[in-house]
Amino acid sequence: MDNPDTNGELSWFELFVDPTVVSKAILDPEKKKQLPKLCMQFTDKGLLAEREKERGKLAVEELMLFERKSASMKLCAMATFAALDFDIEFVIDNIHRNELLTLRVLADNFYRIYNEKNLDATFGNWLFYRFVLSIDRRNRLDPPAPRATIATTLSNGQIMPLDPASVKHEKTQRTILELKDHIMKAKAFITELSEVPRDIVAPGIQCFLKPFIELAPKAMTAAFLGDRNVLIENPSADFEAEKVILPAADVANKCLSELVVVHYTNGELLEAKKILSRVTKPKTAHPMVAIDEDVFRAYCAILNVKGTDYSTSGAIKPYIFDLNALNDEENRKSEVWRQRGVQETSGQLQSVYKAENAACSVAENHPECIRDAIKTTAEVERFSKVLKKKLEGIRDKRRLQRIRAQLQFLCATIPDLRDILAANEVDVKGLRQFVTPSQHQNLERPPSTEQISNSLRGNDPFWALMTEFDVHILKMALVELGPFWFPLKMPVSEFLLDTLEKRANTPIYTITRLFLSKLYQLSRMHNFRGYLETLSSYNPDLGQDMGVDLAFESVYVKSLISNAHMPWKIAHWDVTNADSALIFDQKLIRVNENSAKMYNQCISLMLNLGDHQIVFDKGGQIPIDIFKCIPIARMFGAFIPATDESVAKKCADGFLRSLTPVIVGAQPPRGGMRREHDAEKKMLAFRSQLVLQYHMMSLVKQKNLLDFILAYFVFLHNRNMLAKKQSHLKIHAKLVHLYSNETITNTDIPNLDDVHQFLRMIIEKAYSISKTDEDTLRTYADFLYIEKDYQGAAQKYMEYFAVQDPLFRINFIPPDRPDDLKKMEKASEKLYDEQIFHRLRICTAHSGFLTMSLLTCQWLRTGKSKSFTKSMRLLANNETRDVGANCAEFIIDIQAVELLSQNYQANRMTKSLNTLYTGASSLSANQNVGPVLSREEMKRRTCRMLTTLSSTYFGLHI
């Protein structure tokens, strides 16, 4: 390839050394057949020059020399290609198949040169996609593998690992497969160019020759001499030197002709015929838009297209599709003639053609679906006869297997096909029969769930006791079970246990326990309507002596079901407290161990529904010595309507004096020491009382009341943290200012588990009721932080910021700009709390994002240097999960720039250091930027950092 003969063959080296001969040589029409080979030589040498440049460490002169050589070789290759009028087909026909890799490089060079110069790349795209379609059309079948050019086994018996011919063949095949990935893009581009035509500017030969002839000799000479000043400029194509404008109509016409070839090659004959009728003769005599008239006359004759510029004249005798043509086996082998036979016939003859075409498609293993082609019984009969004739000459087992698979599908979709095939003596033994409904039996509906249950359970009396509520059925099941039923296994409401035990030795004890257990079952199902209906049917058997207790139980069940709903559901549910007045009647008060929970449910429902005045006024009628929760309930009733802060503080003082001694008295002794019997008994009494009070407060769902209770437990926690000198673990609460340290002195709680347990319950309930309340979110976040749930705490802090502004447009002015503190937004000033940022720094560090943890220190006003030092020590001694260069856009403080630059310099992170100084920290380090612009930029960077932290903690991609 590099050593041409002396019989007039072009030499790439002579042309490259003497640029004055290039234009004369490539424009010589007698040497046109040598140009494809010459074009590949120039492209190959340019590619080798690029590889030499990337080989290793070279001097600047050597690098510039290889760049100059590569650019000059590319210009020569493009000029040679332009001399061939960009005829890709001619180039492919006159080069070796293994040189398709080089031709791909040439096509890519045209595509890139337009993008590098920011020019209209329509011509480059068109050229590349025409190359893709040409390669696809020529390589539908893989060629045979080449023979080995060297021995695969050496003299010493060692096997040669790779053969050069095989390697080239594999690379060529890989290139072809890569080009086929662009086929859909090529079709879409050419279709768009045909539907929306536009002028295309094609470059001429001088666009590539002129820069090469004028600049290349000087540049190469300077490269050899080492003159760097000349080497600064590389020769490149000048598209203004010579250009040819291809009209939009001719470009669209050429694209239509290319689509005809593509569709015809793919077997899409109808689409090819439709587009072929639009192809006309070009008006411009340029080879780029020229159309081969002989080829397109053949297309028109084959596809029977008339009325175009390429249609055949009337002298040619038209082909008539009749029964004689149907029996012509030679023509029947062509799919084109089969398709034309269906299109150019009608009636019964068309049905015959459809059936014959379907049989031929099945016999030849064509994958298209033919079930729409054979619809009538006559067509199916004809299909079966022709298929039997075709199958007689087939002996290939794999081909027969594929035919049987397609027939199996057709038998499942075409009625009676299997029977007709069997009647025409086609072998159907390998075809599986399908299940069909019997004609003698009518189809029945599937059994219902109740029928299935009855069939499985039968007349099981125990199953009836578990699932039925009817009085008669329950009595019959109870009689049938007899002594084999154990009534103690069925639970009963705790409030009715004392009343039930009074009938323990009576004959009606069993039936009474059964009925009460069924009522308890309905209450657990929260079916209050069914509860009332069932209770009315059980009343005659339960007796009049249980009337009052059952009335109390119905009130208890109603309150239990209502308190299980959220406040917004209770508001749309018909719930009243008319029946709840029974609990305040002193004559009907039930004094037992199990009635306290019933009173808690009823009073909590009144507080949730807003009947707090009734609780406050009538709560005093209930004995306090029996029901210890009544004083606290009355305080709740007085606090809800309070608008004066002095009244609220009185309620808080009373709540603090009532509940704190109970919590302190319920604490176990220090060091695990055992108490005396009386002290132990007193502690157990306090704990039982504390359980009931916790039960009542757990039922409260009124928002202000929840904040009131939450502030109390936060007050206890904060006071104990101050006593332990751990003020950094304090928790924020909205109403904590109502509670005073002077109200009570003894709050020594050695074990805060009880406080934290109830604090978690109240916070989660308040959060479930209002997920956008900023004080609740802040309290929730602080609580998770002291529980060392750093991931959850950081999420709640992000929600706390998002409540103020969903887009995080919050500005925390740094402390080194005191003039801007006066202009801080009210929302930002309200949000600003250094404790949040200290905790957010620790949460981010525990998550492994140490660079982000350091950047949170920018928002601090006090203790900023100390926090920076701690974060920097962690960053230096540990591996971080975030990339430092990606965090450069979040910097608003010059101290952060200095610390990060020191870390990058120590770790030799050059890229991160460059990113940090080129733009990320320019605004914070530039003193010439105005205060307004600086403030807006800081606000934008703060917003970006908060957004990134949110996406990090919530696992989102923003």
Short mmCIF file of C-alpha atoms in Angstrom, two decimals, residues 159-487:
data_model
loop_
_atom_site.label_atom_id
_atom_site.label_comp_id
_atom_site.label_asym_id
_atom_site.label_seq_id
_atom_site.Cartn_x
_atom_site.Cartn_y
_atom_site.Cartn_z
CA ILE A 159 -0.31 -22.35 19.54
CA MET A 160 -0.42 -18.92 17.94
CA PRO A 161 -2.91 -16.86 19.98
CA LEU A 162 -4.10 -14.45 17.26
CA ASP A 163 -4.09 -14.48 13.50
CA PRO A 164 -3.80 -11.07 11.74
CA ALA A 165 -6.41 -11.90 9.10
CA SER A 166 -8.91 -13.03 11.73
CA VAL A 167 -8.25 -9.93 13.82
CA LYS A 168 -8.93 -7.62 10.86
CA HIS A 169 -12.06 -9.59 10.00
CA GLU A 170 -13.38 -9.30 13.57
CA LYS A 171 -12.66 -5.56 13.70
CA THR A 172 -14.49 -5.06 10.41
CA GLN A 173 -17.49 -7.04 11.64
CA ARG A 174 -17.50 -5.06 14.88
CA THR A 175 -17.47 -1.80 12.90
CA ILE A 176 -20.40 -2.99 10.77
CA LEU A 177 -22.40 -3.89 13.87
CA GLU A 178 -21.68 -0.48 15.40
CA LEU A 179 -22.85 1.24 12.22
CA LYS A 180 -26.06 -0.77 12.20
CA ASP A 181 -26.95 0.82 15.53
CA HIS A 182 -27.38 4.10 13.63
CA ILE A 183 -29.86 2.71 11.06
CA MET A 184 -32.97 4.05 12.81
CA LYS A 185 -31.36 7.49 13.16
CA ALA A 186 -30.37 7.41 9.48
CA LYS A 187 -33.94 6.58 8.38
CA ALA A 188 -35.37 9.30 10.59
CA PHE A 189 -32.88 11.93 9.34
CA ILE A 190 -33.38 11.15 5.65
CA THR A 191 -37.17 10.99 6.08
CA GLU A 192 -37.12 14.39 7.78
CA LEU A 193 -34.93 15.80 4.99
CA SER A 194 -37.40 14.53 2.39
CA GLU A 195 -40.48 15.87 4.19
CA VAL A 196 -38.96 19.22 5.24
CA PRO A 197 -36.62 20.03 2.33
CA ARG A 198 -33.88 22.61 2.68
CA ASP A 199 -30.85 23.69 0.69
CA ILE A 200 -27.58 21.93 1.45
CA VAL A 201 -24.19 23.56 0.99
CA ALA A 202 -21.64 20.99 -0.21
CA PRO A 203 -17.93 21.87 0.07
CA GLY A 204 -15.78 21.90 -3.04
CA ILE A 205 -12.27 20.58 -3.61
CA GLN A 206 -10.64 23.97 -2.95
CA CYS A 207 -12.07 24.02 0.58
CA PHE A 208 -9.46 21.40 1.45
CA LEU A 209 -6.72 21.95 -1.18
CA LYS A 210 -6.26 25.68 -0.65
CA PRO A 211 -5.32 25.47 3.08
CA PHE A 212 -3.10 22.48 2.38
CA ILE A 213 -1.24 24.09 -0.52
CA GLU A 214 -0.80 27.50 1.11
CA LEU A 215 -0.06 26.63 4.74
CA ALA A 216 1.16 23.03 4.87
CA PRO A 217 4.67 23.48 3.27
CA LYS A 218 5.51 26.42 5.54
CA ALA A 219 4.17 24.69 8.61
CA MET A 220 5.99 21.41 7.97
CA THR A 221 9.27 23.23 7.31
CA ALA A 222 8.85 25.21 10.52
CA ALA A 223 8.05 22.02 12.38
CA PHE A 224 11.29 20.40 11.28
CA LEU A 225 13.23 23.52 12.18
CA GLY A 226 11.50 23.89 15.56
CA ASP A 227 9.94 27.31 14.97
CA ARG A 228 7.11 27.31 17.49
CA ASN A 229 5.58 30.58 16.30
CA VAL A 230 4.49 29.02 13.03
CA LEU A 231 3.29 25.84 14.67
CA ILE A 232 0.59 27.68 16.58
CA GLU A 233 -1.80 27.54 13.60
CA ASN A 234 -2.91 24.18 12.16
CA PRO A 235 -4.22 23.94 8.58
CA SER A 236 -7.99 23.46 8.54
CA ALA A 237 -10.75 23.41 5.97
CA ASP A 238 -11.92 26.74 4.55
CA PHE A 239 -15.58 26.25 3.61
CA GLU A 240 -15.75 29.71 2.02
CA ALA A 241 -13.15 28.88 -0.62
CA GLU A 242 -15.55 26.85 -2.80
CA LYS A 243 -19.07 25.64 -2.18
CA VAL A 244 -21.92 24.16 -4.16
CA ILE A 245 -25.54 24.83 -3.17
CA LEU A 246 -27.78 21.83 -3.73
CA PRO A 247 -31.44 22.90 -4.18
CA ALA A 248 -33.93 21.75 -1.58
CA ALA A 249 -36.19 20.05 -4.15
CA ASP A 250 -33.35 17.93 -5.56
CA VAL A 251 -32.11 17.04 -2.05
CA ALA A 252 -35.60 15.89 -1.05
CA ASN A 253 -35.91 13.92 -4.30
CA LYS A 254 -32.55 12.21 -3.66
CA CYS A 255 -33.64 11.35 -0.10
CA LEU A 256 -36.84 9.80 -1.46
CA SER A 257 -34.80 7.63 -3.83
CA GLU A 258 -32.62 6.49 -0.92
CA LEU A 259 -35.73 5.59 1.09
CA VAL A 260 -37.00 3.52 -1.85
CA VAL A 261 -33.78 1.49 -1.86
CA VAL A 262 -33.90 1.06 1.93
CA HIS A 263 -37.53 -0.14 2.03
CA TYR A 264 -37.09 -2.40 -0.99
CA THR A 265 -34.01 -3.99 0.58
CA ASN A 266 -35.92 -4.57 3.84
CA GLY A 267 -38.82 -6.22 2.01
CA GLU A 268 -41.26 -3.36 2.73
CA LEU A 269 -42.63 -3.37 -0.80
CA LEU A 270 -45.81 -1.41 -0.19
CA GLU A 271 -43.91 1.44 1.47
CA ALA A 272 -41.27 1.38 -1.29
CA LYS A 273 -44.00 1.55 -3.95
CA LYS A 274 -45.69 4.45 -2.18
CA ILE A 275 -42.47 6.48 -2.05
CA LEU A 276 -41.38 5.51 -5.57
CA SER A 277 -44.43 7.24 -7.03
CA ARG A 278 -43.07 10.57 -5.65
CA VAL A 279 -39.57 10.30 -7.14
CA THR A 280 -38.89 12.63 -10.09
CA LYS A 281 -35.90 13.46 -12.24
CA PRO A 282 -33.49 15.96 -10.63
CA LYS A 283 -33.16 19.43 -12.09
CA THR A 284 -29.54 19.90 -11.05
CA ALA A 285 -26.82 17.90 -12.79
CA HIS A 286 -24.72 17.35 -9.68
CA PRO A 287 -23.57 13.81 -8.85
CA MET A 288 -24.67 14.22 -5.21
CA VAL A 289 -28.35 14.38 -6.22
CA ALA A 290 -28.17 12.25 -9.36
CA ILE A 291 -30.41 9.16 -9.67
CA ASP A 292 -29.58 6.00 -11.62
CA GLU A 293 -32.35 5.90 -14.22
CA ASP A 294 -31.83 2.25 -15.23
CA VAL A 295 -32.13 1.07 -11.63
CA PHE A 296 -35.29 3.05 -10.94
CA ARG A 297 -36.89 1.92 -14.19
CA ALA A 298 -36.35 -1.61 -12.93
CA TYR A 299 -37.92 -0.68 -9.57
CA CYS A 300 -40.97 0.75 -11.37
CA ALA A 301 -41.31 -2.36 -13.52
CA ILE A 302 -40.99 -4.75 -10.57
CA LEU A 303 -43.30 -2.83 -8.25
CA ASN A 304 -45.73 -1.96 -11.10
CA VAL A 305 -45.55 1.80 -10.51
CA LYS A 306 -47.02 3.91 -13.29
CA GLY A 307 -47.24 7.62 -13.95
CA THR A 308 -43.70 8.58 -12.85
CA ASP A 309 -40.66 9.83 -14.79
CA TYR A 310 -39.12 6.36 -14.52
CA SER A 311 -42.17 4.27 -15.42
CA THR A 312 -41.84 1.91 -18.38
CA SER A 313 -43.54 2.77 -21.68
CA GLY A 314 -46.61 0.99 -23.00
CA ALA A 315 -44.55 -1.07 -25.43
CA ILE A 316 -43.74 -3.53 -22.68
CA LYS A 317 -46.40 -6.20 -22.38
CA PRO A 318 -47.93 -6.08 -18.87
CA TYR A 319 -47.85 -9.19 -16.74
CA ILE A 320 -51.30 -10.68 -16.23
CA PHE A 321 -51.97 -12.52 -12.98
CA ASP A 322 -54.30 -15.40 -13.78
CA LEU A 323 -54.41 -19.14 -13.07
CA ASN A 324 -51.46 -19.75 -15.41
CA ALA A 325 -49.36 -17.26 -13.46
CA LEU A 326 -50.51 -18.94 -10.27
CA ASN A 327 -49.03 -22.25 -11.46
CA ASP A 328 -45.71 -20.70 -12.52
CA GLU A 329 -43.38 -21.98 -9.81
CA GLU A 330 -40.48 -19.74 -10.86
CA ASN A 331 -42.47 -16.54 -10.39
CA ARG A 332 -44.09 -17.85 -7.23
CA LYS A 333 -40.70 -17.93 -5.51
CA SER A 334 -40.55 -14.12 -5.58
CA GLU A 335 -42.33 -12.25 -2.81
CA VAL A 336 -42.76 -9.27 -5.13
CA TRP A 337 -44.86 -11.28 -7.55
CA ARG A 338 -46.87 -12.78 -4.69
CA GLN A 339 -47.68 -9.31 -3.33
CA ARG A 340 -48.60 -8.01 -6.79
CA GLY A 341 -50.81 -11.05 -7.35
CA VAL A 342 -52.95 -10.09 -4.33
CA GLN A 343 -53.05 -6.39 -5.27
CA GLU A 344 -53.89 -6.80 -8.99
CA THR A 345 -56.62 -9.44 -8.65
CA SER A 346 -60.06 -9.44 -7.09
CA GLY A 347 -62.84 -11.76 -6.04
CA GLN A 348 -62.27 -15.50 -5.86
CA LEU A 349 -58.90 -15.31 -7.62
CA GLN A 350 -57.64 -12.87 -4.96
CA SER A 351 -58.71 -15.31 -2.19
CA VAL A 352 -56.78 -18.08 -3.98
CA TYR A 353 -53.67 -15.86 -4.12
CA LYS A 354 -53.99 -15.03 -0.42
CA ALA A 355 -54.22 -18.70 0.57
CA GLU A 356 -51.32 -19.68 -1.70
CA ASN A 357 -49.15 -16.82 -0.36
CA ALA A 358 -49.91 -17.87 3.21
CA ALA A 359 -48.92 -21.46 2.50
CA CYS A 360 -45.68 -20.36 0.84
CA SER A 361 -44.85 -18.09 3.79
CA VAL A 362 -45.31 -20.95 6.27
CA ALA A 363 -43.30 -23.37 4.15
CA GLU A 364 -40.44 -20.87 3.77
CA ASN A 365 -40.42 -20.04 7.52
CA HIS A 366 -41.28 -16.38 7.10
CA PRO A 367 -42.12 -14.85 10.49
CA GLU A 368 -45.05 -12.65 9.39
CA CYS A 369 -48.54 -13.30 10.79
CA ILE A 370 -50.90 -14.75 8.17
CA ARG A 371 -54.03 -15.38 10.23
CA ASP A 372 -55.71 -12.28 8.71
CA ALA A 373 -55.01 -13.57 5.19
CA ILE A 374 -57.09 -16.75 5.54
CA LYS A 375 -60.49 -15.99 7.01
CA THR A 376 -63.05 -18.01 5.06
CA THR A 377 -63.37 -21.79 5.00
CA ALA A 378 -62.48 -21.90 1.29
CA GLU A 379 -59.23 -20.02 1.94
CA VAL A 380 -58.34 -22.40 4.79
CA GLU A 381 -59.03 -25.42 2.52
CA ARG A 382 -56.83 -24.00 -0.24
CA PHE A 383 -54.11 -23.18 2.34
CA SER A 384 -54.11 -26.77 3.61
CA LYS A 385 -53.86 -28.30 0.12
CA VAL A 386 -50.97 -26.07 -0.97
CA LEU A 387 -49.17 -26.58 2.35
CA LYS A 388 -49.39 -30.39 2.01
CA LYS A 389 -47.84 -30.11 -1.46
CA LYS A 390 -45.02 -27.92 -0.14
CA LEU A 391 -44.29 -30.19 2.84
CA GLU A 392 -43.73 -33.24 0.64
CA GLY A 393 -40.40 -31.87 -0.62
CA ILE A 394 -39.03 -30.72 2.76
CA ARG A 395 -36.63 -33.07 4.58
CA ASP A 396 -34.80 -30.66 6.88
CA LYS A 397 -35.78 -31.53 10.49
CA ARG A 398 -35.17 -28.03 11.87
CA ARG A 399 -37.22 -26.45 9.12
CA LEU A 400 -40.09 -28.89 9.77
CA GLN A 401 -39.87 -28.12 13.47
CA ARG A 402 -40.28 -24.38 12.82
CA ILE A 403 -43.21 -25.07 10.49
CA ARG A 404 -44.94 -27.16 13.18
CA ALA A 405 -44.41 -24.35 15.72
CA GLN A 406 -46.07 -21.83 13.41
CA LEU A 407 -48.92 -24.24 12.65
CA GLN A 408 -49.44 -24.70 16.40
CA PHE A 409 -49.96 -20.96 16.78
CA LEU A 410 -52.28 -20.84 13.77
CA CYS A 411 -54.37 -23.73 15.11
CA ALA A 412 -54.86 -21.76 18.34
CA THR A 413 -56.05 -18.63 16.49
CA ILE A 414 -57.89 -19.94 13.39
CA PRO A 415 -61.04 -22.00 14.10
CA ASP A 416 -61.15 -25.61 12.81
CA LEU A 417 -57.71 -25.34 11.18
CA ARG A 418 -56.45 -28.57 12.77
CA ASP A 419 -59.43 -30.58 11.56
CA ILE A 420 -59.09 -29.21 8.01
CA LEU A 421 -55.36 -30.02 7.99
CA ALA A 422 -56.13 -33.56 9.13
CA ALA A 423 -58.82 -33.92 6.44
CA ASN A 424 -56.26 -32.92 3.77
CA GLU A 425 -53.83 -35.61 5.03
CA VAL A 426 -51.40 -33.18 6.66
CA ASP A 427 -49.48 -34.76 9.56
CA VAL A 428 -50.97 -33.23 12.73
CA LYS A 429 -49.61 -35.72 15.26
CA GLY A 430 -47.10 -33.16 16.55
CA LEU A 431 -49.77 -30.49 17.05
CA ARG A 432 -51.25 -30.37 20.52
CA GLN A 433 -55.03 -30.31 20.80
CA PHE A 434 -56.68 -27.43 22.64
CA VAL A 435 -59.38 -27.72 25.27
CA THR A 436 -62.83 -26.70 24.07
CA PRO A 437 -66.01 -26.32 26.17
CA SER A 438 -68.39 -29.25 26.09
CA GLN A 439 -71.58 -28.80 24.09
CA HIS A 440 -73.64 -30.98 26.44
CA GLN A 441 -73.03 -29.02 29.67
CA ASN A 442 -73.79 -25.40 30.34
CA LEU A 443 -71.10 -23.20 31.80
CA GLU A 444 -71.57 -22.48 35.52
CA ARG A 445 -70.40 -19.56 37.57
CA PRO A 446 -67.56 -20.18 40.03
CA PRO A 447 -68.70 -20.71 43.63
CA SER A 448 -68.81 -17.71 45.93
CA THR A 449 -66.64 -17.25 49.00
CA GLU A 450 -69.54 -18.22 51.26
CA GLN A 451 -70.16 -21.42 49.32
CA ILE A 452 -66.50 -22.33 49.46
CA SER A 453 -66.45 -21.62 53.21
CA ASN A 454 -69.52 -23.78 53.80
CA SER A 455 -68.10 -26.61 51.72
CA LEU A 456 -64.81 -26.52 53.63
CA ARG A 457 -66.18 -25.99 57.14
CA GLY A 458 -69.45 -27.85 56.72
CA ASN A 459 -71.54 -27.71 59.90
CA ASP A 460 -68.68 -27.04 62.28
CA PRO A 461 -70.27 -25.50 65.43
CA PHE A 462 -67.01 -23.93 66.62
CA TRP A 463 -66.69 -22.14 63.26
CA ALA A 464 -70.23 -20.82 63.75
CA LEU A 465 -69.29 -19.48 67.19
CA MET A 466 -66.31 -17.62 65.73
CA THR A 467 -68.01 -16.12 62.67
CA GLU A 468 -71.76 -15.81 63.36
CA PHE A 469 -73.59 -13.23 65.47
CA ASP A 470 -77.19 -14.47 65.19
CA VAL A 471 -78.72 -15.51 68.53
CA HIS A 472 -80.37 -18.66 67.24
CA ILE A 473 -77.26 -19.92 65.42
CA LEU A 474 -75.07 -19.26 68.46
CA LYS A 475 -77.43 -21.14 70.78
CA MET A 476 -77.63 -24.14 68.41
CA ALA A 477 -73.82 -24.22 68.10
CA LEU A 478 -73.46 -24.00 71.87
CA VAL A 479 -75.85 -26.91 72.38
CA GLU A 480 -74.01 -28.99 69.79
CA LEU A 481 -70.61 -28.34 71.37
CA GLY A 482 -71.83 -29.10 74.88
CA PRO A 483 -69.01 -29.58 77.37
CA PHE A 484 -66.31 -29.31 74.66
CA TRP A 485 -66.48 -25.53 74.50
CA PHE A 486 -64.27 -23.58 76.87
CA PRO A 487 -65.77 -20.10 77.38
#
